[in-house]
Tab-separated table of C-alpha atoms and ligand atoms in Angstrom:
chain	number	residue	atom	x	y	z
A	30	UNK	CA	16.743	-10.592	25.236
A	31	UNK	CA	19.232	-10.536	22.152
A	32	UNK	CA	22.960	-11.956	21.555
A	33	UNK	CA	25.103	-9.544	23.328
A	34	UNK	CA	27.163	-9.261	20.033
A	35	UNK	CA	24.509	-7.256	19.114
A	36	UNK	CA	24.431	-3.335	19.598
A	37	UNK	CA	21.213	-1.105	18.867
A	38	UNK	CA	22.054	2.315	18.720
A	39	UNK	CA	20.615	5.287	16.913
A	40	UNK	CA	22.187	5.890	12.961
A	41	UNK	CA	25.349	8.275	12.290
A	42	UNK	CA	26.251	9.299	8.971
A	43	UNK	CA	29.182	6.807	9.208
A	44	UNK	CA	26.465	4.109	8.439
A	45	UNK	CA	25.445	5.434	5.310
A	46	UNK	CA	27.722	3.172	2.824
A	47	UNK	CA	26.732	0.106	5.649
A	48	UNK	CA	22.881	0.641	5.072
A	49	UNK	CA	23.535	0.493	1.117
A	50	UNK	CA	25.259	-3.141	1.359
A	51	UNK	CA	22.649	-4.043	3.826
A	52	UNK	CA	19.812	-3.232	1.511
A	53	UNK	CA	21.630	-4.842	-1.416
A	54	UNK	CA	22.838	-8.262	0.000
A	55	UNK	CA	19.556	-8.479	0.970
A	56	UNK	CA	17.728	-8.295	-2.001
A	57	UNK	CA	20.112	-10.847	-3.483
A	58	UNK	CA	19.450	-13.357	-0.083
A	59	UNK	CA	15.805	-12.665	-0.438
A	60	UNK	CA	15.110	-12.341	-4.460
A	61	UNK	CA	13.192	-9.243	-3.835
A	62	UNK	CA	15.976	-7.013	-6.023
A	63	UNK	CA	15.868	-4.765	-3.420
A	64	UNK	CA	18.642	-2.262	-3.276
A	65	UNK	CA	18.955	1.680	-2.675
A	66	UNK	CA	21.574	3.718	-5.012
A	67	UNK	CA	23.425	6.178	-2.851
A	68	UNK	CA	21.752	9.510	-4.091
A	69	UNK	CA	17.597	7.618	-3.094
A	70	UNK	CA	18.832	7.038	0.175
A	71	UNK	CA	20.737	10.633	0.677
A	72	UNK	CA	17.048	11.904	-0.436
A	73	UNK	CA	15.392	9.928	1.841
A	74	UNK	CA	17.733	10.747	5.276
A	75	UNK	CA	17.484	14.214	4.321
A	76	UNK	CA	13.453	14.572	3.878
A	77	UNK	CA	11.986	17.855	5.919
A	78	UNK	CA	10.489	17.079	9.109
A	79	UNK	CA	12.581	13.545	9.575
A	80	UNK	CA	15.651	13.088	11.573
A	81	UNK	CA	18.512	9.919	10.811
A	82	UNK	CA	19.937	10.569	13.735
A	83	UNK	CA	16.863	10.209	15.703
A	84	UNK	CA	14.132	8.412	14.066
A	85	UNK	CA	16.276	5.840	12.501
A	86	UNK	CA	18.186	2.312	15.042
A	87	UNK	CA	20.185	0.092	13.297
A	88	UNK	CA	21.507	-2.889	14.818
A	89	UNK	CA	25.839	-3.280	14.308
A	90	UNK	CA	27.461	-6.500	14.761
A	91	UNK	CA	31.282	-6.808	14.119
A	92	UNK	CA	31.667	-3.430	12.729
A	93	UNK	CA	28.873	-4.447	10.164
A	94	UNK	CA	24.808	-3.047	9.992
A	95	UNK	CA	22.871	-6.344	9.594
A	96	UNK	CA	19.259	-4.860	11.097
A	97	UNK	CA	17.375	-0.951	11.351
A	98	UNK	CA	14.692	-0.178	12.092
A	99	UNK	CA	12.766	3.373	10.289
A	100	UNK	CA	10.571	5.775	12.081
A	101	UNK	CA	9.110	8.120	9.799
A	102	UNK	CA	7.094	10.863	12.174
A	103	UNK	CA	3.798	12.541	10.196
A	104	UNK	CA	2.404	13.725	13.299
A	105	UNK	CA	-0.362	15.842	11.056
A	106	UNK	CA	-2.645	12.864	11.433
A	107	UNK	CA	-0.722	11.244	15.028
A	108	UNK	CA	1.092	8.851	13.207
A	109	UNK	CA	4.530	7.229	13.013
A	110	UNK	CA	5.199	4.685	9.859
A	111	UNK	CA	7.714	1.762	10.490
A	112	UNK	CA	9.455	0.136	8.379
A	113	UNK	CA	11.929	-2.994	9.556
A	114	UNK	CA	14.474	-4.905	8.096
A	115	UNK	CA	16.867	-7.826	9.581
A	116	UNK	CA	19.610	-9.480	7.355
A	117	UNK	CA	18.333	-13.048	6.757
A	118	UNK	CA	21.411	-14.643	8.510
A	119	UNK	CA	20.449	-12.271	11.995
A	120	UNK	CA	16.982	-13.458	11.438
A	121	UNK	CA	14.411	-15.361	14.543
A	122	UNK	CA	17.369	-14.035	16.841
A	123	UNK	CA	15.107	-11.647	18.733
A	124	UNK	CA	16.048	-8.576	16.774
A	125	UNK	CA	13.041	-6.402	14.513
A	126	UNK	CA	11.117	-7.355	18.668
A	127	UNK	CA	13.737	-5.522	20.318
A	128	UNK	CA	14.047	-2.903	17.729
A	129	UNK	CA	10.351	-2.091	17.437
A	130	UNK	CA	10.777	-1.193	21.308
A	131	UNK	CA	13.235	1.469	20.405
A	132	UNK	CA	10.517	2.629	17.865
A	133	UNK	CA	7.836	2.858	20.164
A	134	UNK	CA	10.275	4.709	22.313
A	135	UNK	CA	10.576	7.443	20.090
A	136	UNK	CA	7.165	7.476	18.663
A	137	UNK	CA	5.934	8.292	22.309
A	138	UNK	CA	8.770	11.248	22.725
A	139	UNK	CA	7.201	12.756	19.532
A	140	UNK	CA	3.687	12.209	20.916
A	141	UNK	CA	2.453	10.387	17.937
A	142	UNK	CA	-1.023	7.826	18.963
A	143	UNK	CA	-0.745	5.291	15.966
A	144	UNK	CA	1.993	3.184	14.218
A	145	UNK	CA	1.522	1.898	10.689
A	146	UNK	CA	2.898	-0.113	9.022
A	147	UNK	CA	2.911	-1.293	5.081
A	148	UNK	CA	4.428	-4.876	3.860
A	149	UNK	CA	3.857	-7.562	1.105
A	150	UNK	CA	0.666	-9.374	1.239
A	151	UNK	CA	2.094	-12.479	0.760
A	152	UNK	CA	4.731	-11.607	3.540
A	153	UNK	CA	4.594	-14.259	6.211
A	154	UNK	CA	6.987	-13.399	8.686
A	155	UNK	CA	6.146	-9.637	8.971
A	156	UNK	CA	2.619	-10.848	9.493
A	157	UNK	CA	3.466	-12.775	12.307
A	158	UNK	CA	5.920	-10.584	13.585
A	159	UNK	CA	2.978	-7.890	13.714
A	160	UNK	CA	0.616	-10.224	14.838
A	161	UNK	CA	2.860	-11.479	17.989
A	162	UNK	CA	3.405	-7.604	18.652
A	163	UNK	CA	-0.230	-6.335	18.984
A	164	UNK	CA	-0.754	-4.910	15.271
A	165	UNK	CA	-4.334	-5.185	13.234
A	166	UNK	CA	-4.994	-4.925	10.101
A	167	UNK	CA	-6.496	-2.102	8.685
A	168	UNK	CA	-6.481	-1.353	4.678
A	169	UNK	CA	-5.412	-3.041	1.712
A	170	UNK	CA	-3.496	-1.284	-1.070
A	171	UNK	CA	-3.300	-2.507	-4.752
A	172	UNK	CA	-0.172	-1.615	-6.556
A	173	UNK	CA	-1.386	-1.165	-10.487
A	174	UNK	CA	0.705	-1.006	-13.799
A	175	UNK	CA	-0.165	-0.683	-17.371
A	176	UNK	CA	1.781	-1.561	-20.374
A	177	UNK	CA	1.975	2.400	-22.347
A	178	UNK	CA	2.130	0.950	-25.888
A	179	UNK	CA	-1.172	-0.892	-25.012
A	180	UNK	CA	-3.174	2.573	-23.971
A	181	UNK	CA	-4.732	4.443	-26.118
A	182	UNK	CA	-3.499	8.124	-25.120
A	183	UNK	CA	-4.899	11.808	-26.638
A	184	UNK	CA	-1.826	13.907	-28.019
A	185	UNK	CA	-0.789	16.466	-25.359
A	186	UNK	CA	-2.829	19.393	-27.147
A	187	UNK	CA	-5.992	17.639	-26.241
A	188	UNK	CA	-5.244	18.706	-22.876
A	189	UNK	CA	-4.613	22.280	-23.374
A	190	UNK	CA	-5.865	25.033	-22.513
A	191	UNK	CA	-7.292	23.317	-18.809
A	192	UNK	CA	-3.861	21.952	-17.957
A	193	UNK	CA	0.098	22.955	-17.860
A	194	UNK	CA	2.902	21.842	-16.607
A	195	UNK	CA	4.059	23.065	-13.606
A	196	UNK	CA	6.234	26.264	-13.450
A	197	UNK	CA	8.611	27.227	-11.226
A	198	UNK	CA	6.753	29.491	-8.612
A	199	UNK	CA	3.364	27.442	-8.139
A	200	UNK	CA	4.746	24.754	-5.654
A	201	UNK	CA	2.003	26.771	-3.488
A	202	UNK	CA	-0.911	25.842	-5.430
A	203	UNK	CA	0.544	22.051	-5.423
A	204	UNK	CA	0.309	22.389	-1.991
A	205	UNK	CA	-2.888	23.506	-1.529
A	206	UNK	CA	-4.549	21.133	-4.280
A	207	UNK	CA	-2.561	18.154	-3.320
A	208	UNK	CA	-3.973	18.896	0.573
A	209	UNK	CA	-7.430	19.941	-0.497
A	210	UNK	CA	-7.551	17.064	-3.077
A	211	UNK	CA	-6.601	14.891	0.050
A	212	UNK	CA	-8.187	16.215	3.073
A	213	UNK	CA	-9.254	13.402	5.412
A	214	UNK	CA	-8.483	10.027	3.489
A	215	UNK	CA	-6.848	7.054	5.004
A	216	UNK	CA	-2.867	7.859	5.971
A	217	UNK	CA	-2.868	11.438	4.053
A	218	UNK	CA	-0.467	13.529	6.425
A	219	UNK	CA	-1.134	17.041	4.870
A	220	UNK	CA	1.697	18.061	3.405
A	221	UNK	CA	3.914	21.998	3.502
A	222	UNK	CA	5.359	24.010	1.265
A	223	UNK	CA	8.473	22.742	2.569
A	224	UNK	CA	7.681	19.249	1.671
A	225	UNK	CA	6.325	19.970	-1.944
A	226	UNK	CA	9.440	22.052	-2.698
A	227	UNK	CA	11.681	18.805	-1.671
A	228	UNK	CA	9.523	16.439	-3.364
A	229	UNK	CA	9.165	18.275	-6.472
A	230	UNK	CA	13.084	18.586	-6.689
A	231	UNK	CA	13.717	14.877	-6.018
A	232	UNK	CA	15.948	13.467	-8.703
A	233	UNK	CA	12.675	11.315	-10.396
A	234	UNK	CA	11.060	14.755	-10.752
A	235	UNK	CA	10.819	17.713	-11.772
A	236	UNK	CA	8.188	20.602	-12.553
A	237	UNK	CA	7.290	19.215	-16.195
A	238	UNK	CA	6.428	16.199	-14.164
A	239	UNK	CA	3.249	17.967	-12.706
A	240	UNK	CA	-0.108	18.862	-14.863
A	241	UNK	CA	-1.782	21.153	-13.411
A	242	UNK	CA	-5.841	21.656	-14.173
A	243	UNK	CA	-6.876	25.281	-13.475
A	244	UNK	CA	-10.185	27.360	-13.707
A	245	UNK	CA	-9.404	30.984	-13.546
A	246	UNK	CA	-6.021	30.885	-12.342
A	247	UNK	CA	-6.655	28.554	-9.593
A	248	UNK	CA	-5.724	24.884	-8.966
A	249	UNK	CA	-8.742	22.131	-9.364
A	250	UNK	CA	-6.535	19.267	-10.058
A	251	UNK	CA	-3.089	17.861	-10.807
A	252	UNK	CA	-1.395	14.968	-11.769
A	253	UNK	CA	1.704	14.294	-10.859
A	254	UNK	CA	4.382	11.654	-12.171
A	255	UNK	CA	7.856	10.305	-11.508
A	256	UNK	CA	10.254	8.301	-13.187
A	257	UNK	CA	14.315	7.802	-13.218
A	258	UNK	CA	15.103	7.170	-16.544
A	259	UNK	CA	18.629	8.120	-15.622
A	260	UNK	CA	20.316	4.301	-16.241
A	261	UNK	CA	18.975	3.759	-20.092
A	262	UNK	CA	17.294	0.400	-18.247
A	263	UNK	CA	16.058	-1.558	-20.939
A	264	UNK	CA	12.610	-0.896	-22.410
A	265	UNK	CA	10.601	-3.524	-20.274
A	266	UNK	CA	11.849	-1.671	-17.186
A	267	UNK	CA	11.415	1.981	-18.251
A	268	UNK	CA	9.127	2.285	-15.443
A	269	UNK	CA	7.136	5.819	-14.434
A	270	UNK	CA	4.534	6.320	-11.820
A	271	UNK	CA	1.414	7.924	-11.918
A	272	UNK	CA	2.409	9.283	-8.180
A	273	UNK	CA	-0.322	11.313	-6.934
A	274	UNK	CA	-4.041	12.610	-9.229
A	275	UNK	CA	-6.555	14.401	-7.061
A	276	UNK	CA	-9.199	16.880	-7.864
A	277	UNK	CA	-10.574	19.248	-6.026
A	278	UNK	CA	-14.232	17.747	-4.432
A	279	UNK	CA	-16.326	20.386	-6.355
A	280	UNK	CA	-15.358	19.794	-9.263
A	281	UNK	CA	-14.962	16.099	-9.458
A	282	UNK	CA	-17.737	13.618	-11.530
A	283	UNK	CA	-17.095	15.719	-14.231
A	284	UNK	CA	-14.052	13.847	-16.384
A	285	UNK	CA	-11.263	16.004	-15.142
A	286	UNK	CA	-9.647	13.128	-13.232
A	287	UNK	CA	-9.591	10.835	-16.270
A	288	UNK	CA	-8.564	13.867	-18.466
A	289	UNK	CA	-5.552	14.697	-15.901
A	290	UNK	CA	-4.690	10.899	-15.394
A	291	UNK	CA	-4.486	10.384	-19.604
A	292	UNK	CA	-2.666	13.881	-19.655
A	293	UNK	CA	0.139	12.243	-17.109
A	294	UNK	CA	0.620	9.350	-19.142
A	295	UNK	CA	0.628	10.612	-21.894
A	296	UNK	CA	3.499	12.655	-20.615
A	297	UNK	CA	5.042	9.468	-19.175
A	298	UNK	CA	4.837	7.975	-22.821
A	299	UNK	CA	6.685	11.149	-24.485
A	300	UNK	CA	9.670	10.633	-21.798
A	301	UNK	CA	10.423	6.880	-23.279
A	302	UNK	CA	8.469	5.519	-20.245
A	303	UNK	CA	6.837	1.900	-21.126
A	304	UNK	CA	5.238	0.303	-17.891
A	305	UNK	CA	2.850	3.012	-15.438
A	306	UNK	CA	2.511	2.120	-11.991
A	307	UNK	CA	0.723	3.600	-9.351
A	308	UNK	CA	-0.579	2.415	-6.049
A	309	UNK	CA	-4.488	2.894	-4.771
A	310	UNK	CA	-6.275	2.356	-1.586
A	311	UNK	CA	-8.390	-0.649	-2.269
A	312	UNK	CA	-11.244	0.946	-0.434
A	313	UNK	CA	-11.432	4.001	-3.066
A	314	UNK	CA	-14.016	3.130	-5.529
A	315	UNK	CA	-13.795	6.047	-7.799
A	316	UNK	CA	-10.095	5.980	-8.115
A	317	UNK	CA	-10.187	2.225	-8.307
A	318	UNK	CA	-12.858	2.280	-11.610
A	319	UNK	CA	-10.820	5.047	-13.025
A	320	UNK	CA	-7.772	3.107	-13.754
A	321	UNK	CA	-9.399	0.074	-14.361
A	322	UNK	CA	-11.460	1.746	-17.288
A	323	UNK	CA	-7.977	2.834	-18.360
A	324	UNK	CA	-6.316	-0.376	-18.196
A	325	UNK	CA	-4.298	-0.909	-15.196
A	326	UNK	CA	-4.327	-4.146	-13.575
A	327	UNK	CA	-3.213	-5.317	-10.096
A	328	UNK	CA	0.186	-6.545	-10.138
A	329	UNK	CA	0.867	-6.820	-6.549
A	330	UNK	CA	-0.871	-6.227	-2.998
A	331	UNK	CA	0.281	-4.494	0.686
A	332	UNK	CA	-1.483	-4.438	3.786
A	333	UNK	CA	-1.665	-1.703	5.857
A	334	UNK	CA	-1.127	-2.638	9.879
A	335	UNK	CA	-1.631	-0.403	12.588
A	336	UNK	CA	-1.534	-0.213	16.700
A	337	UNK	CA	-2.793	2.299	18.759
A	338	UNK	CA	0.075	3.833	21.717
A	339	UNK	CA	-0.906	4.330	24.816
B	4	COA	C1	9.957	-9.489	9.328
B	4	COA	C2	11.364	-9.343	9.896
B	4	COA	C3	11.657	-7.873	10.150
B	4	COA	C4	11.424	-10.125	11.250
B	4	COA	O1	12.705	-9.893	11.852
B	4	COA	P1	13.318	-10.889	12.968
B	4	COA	O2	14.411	-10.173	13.660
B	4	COA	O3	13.623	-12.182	12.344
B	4	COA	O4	12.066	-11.051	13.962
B	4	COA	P2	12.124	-11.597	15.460
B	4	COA	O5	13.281	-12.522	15.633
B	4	COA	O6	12.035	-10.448	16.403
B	4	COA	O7	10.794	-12.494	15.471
B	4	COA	C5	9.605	-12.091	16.056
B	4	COA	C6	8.457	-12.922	15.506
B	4	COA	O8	8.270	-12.672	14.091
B	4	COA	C7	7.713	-13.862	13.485
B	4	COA	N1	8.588	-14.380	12.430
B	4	COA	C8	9.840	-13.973	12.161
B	4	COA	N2	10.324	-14.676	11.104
B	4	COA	C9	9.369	-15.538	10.727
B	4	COA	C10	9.271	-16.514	9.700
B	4	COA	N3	10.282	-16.723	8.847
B	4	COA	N4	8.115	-17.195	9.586
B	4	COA	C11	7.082	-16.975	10.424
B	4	COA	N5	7.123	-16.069	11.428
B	4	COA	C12	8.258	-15.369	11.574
B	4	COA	C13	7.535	-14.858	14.605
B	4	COA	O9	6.254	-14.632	15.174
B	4	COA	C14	8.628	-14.405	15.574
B	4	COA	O10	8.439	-14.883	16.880
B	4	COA	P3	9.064	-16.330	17.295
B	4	COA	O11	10.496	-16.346	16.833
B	4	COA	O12	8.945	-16.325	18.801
B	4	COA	O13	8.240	-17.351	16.612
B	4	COA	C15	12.432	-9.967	8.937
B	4	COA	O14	12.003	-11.256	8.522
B	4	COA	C16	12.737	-9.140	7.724
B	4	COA	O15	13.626	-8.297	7.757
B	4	COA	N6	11.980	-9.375	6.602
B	4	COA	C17	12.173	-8.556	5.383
B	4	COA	C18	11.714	-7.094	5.604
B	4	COA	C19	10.264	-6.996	6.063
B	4	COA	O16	9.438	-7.841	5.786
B	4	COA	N7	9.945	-5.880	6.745
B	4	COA	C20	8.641	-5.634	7.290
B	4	COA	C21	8.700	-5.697	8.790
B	4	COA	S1	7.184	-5.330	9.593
């Protein structure tokens, strides 16, 4: 049971500027430096397929949000992916247990079988938390950056005439090379048109920001990158992401992955970037040997929990 000064109730748009100064008093309380800016959260609420008003609780307590709890649906693979957060001074009170029941609430109404959920290695009290509510641990992700003055990159005619950028018009064959380049690994929901279009028109991408390899006018492989270079951050924080690579299985062993990944940083270089991240699945070899032989080293690790629903 929790405080009755507490009130879990699904989000309304009314919360928006409340979830903001949640996020950011938070990262000050916790020294994570986590905070949203308006428009990454307006992207986020308004992703196809998910619904604020539904998939999202927050928890309100004198007019103020101080807890939520996220519900993101990808019921292509039967899954739901939490994500929880409880202002520090609302914390051990009772609150991410009750909201999690709220969660599974709606994650049975959609019919979805598994949750996951993704946190901080070192992150005690979500481990706990998960532990105490039935979760088990099932993958570890490394999150990988590399310093761009330090790589040694081709110019971006080396690259030519297997790759381009991507044009306006061939969000299709992202989708199908992003899905066939995916098919069947850990916690790939295949992805729609739909959702390429949005994601490609987020505002830390844009066409140019995905090379496209292609044999006779179809898609083998791509590599796609982000980075918001909008706030002139200083140059140890002009950060990009290598945000998705994949080839297509026939025609992988044969360099195009490495050729594709040096082909998006490169591209991340010529845009001012000066740090690449990306994140891998600890478990994928290839991938794994690939950006080591590059360069990248681990920076951080997340765990991957999940529970089954009944
Ligand atoms: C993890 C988090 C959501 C827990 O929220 P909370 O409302 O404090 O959790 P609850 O009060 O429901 O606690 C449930 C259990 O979590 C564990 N837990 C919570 N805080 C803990 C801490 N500081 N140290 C160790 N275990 C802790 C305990 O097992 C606790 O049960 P107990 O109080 O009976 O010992 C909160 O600490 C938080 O927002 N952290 C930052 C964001 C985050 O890590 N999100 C990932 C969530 S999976």
């Amino acid at each position: 049971m929790i405080d009755s000064a507490y009130a879990i109730r699904n989000y309304r748009p009314d919360d928006f500027n409340n979830l903001i100064r949640l996020n950011l008093e938070v990262g000050k309380l916790d020294l994570t430096g986590r905070c949203i800016s308006p428009q990454v959260l307006s992207e986020y609420l308004g992703r196809p397929n998910y619904l604020p008003e539904q998939d999202l609780f927050i928890v309100e307590e004198a007019g103020k949000v101080i807890a939520y709890i996220d519900t993101t649906p990808e019921l292509g693979i039967g899954r739901v992916v939490l994500d929880c957060l409880v202002h520090p001074e609302h914390r051990r009170k009772g609150l991410a247990t009750e909201l999690y029941r709220y969660a599974m609430r709606r994650a049975t109404e959609l019919g979805a079988h598994v949750f996951h959920v993704n946190i901080a290695q070192d992150n005690v009290a979500a481990k706990s938390l998960l532990h105490k509510l039935g979760f088990r641990f099932v993958r570890r992700f490394l999150d990988l950056s590399l310093q761009l003055s330090e790589a040694r990159l081709p110019d971006v005619e080396h690259f030519t005439p297997l790759c381009h950028h991507l044009r306006p018009g061939e969000e299709d064959k992202l989708t199908m090379i992003q899905n066939r380049s995916f098919a069947g690994t850990w916690g790939f929901n295949p992805n729609t048109l739909q959702d390429i279009n949005y994601r490609v028109n987020l505002s830390d991408c844009s066409h140019r920001d995905v090379i496209l390899a292609s044999r006779k006018g179809k898609a083998i492989g791509y590599c796609w990158t982000t980075a918001n270079l909008a706030d002139a951050a200083p140059p140890h924080l002009r950060k990009g992401r290598i945000y998705m690579l994949g080839v297509a299985p026939k025609y992988r062993g044969k360099g195009i992955g490495r050729l594709l990944l040096l082909a998006g940083l490169s591209h991340l270089k010529s845009k001012g970037v000066e740090v690449a991240e990306l994140t891998v699945d600890s478990q994928s070899g290839a991938a794994c040997s690939l950006y080591e032989s590059v360069g990248f080293k681990v920076s951080s690790t997340t765990c991957w929990y999940e529970k089954a629903l009944n």
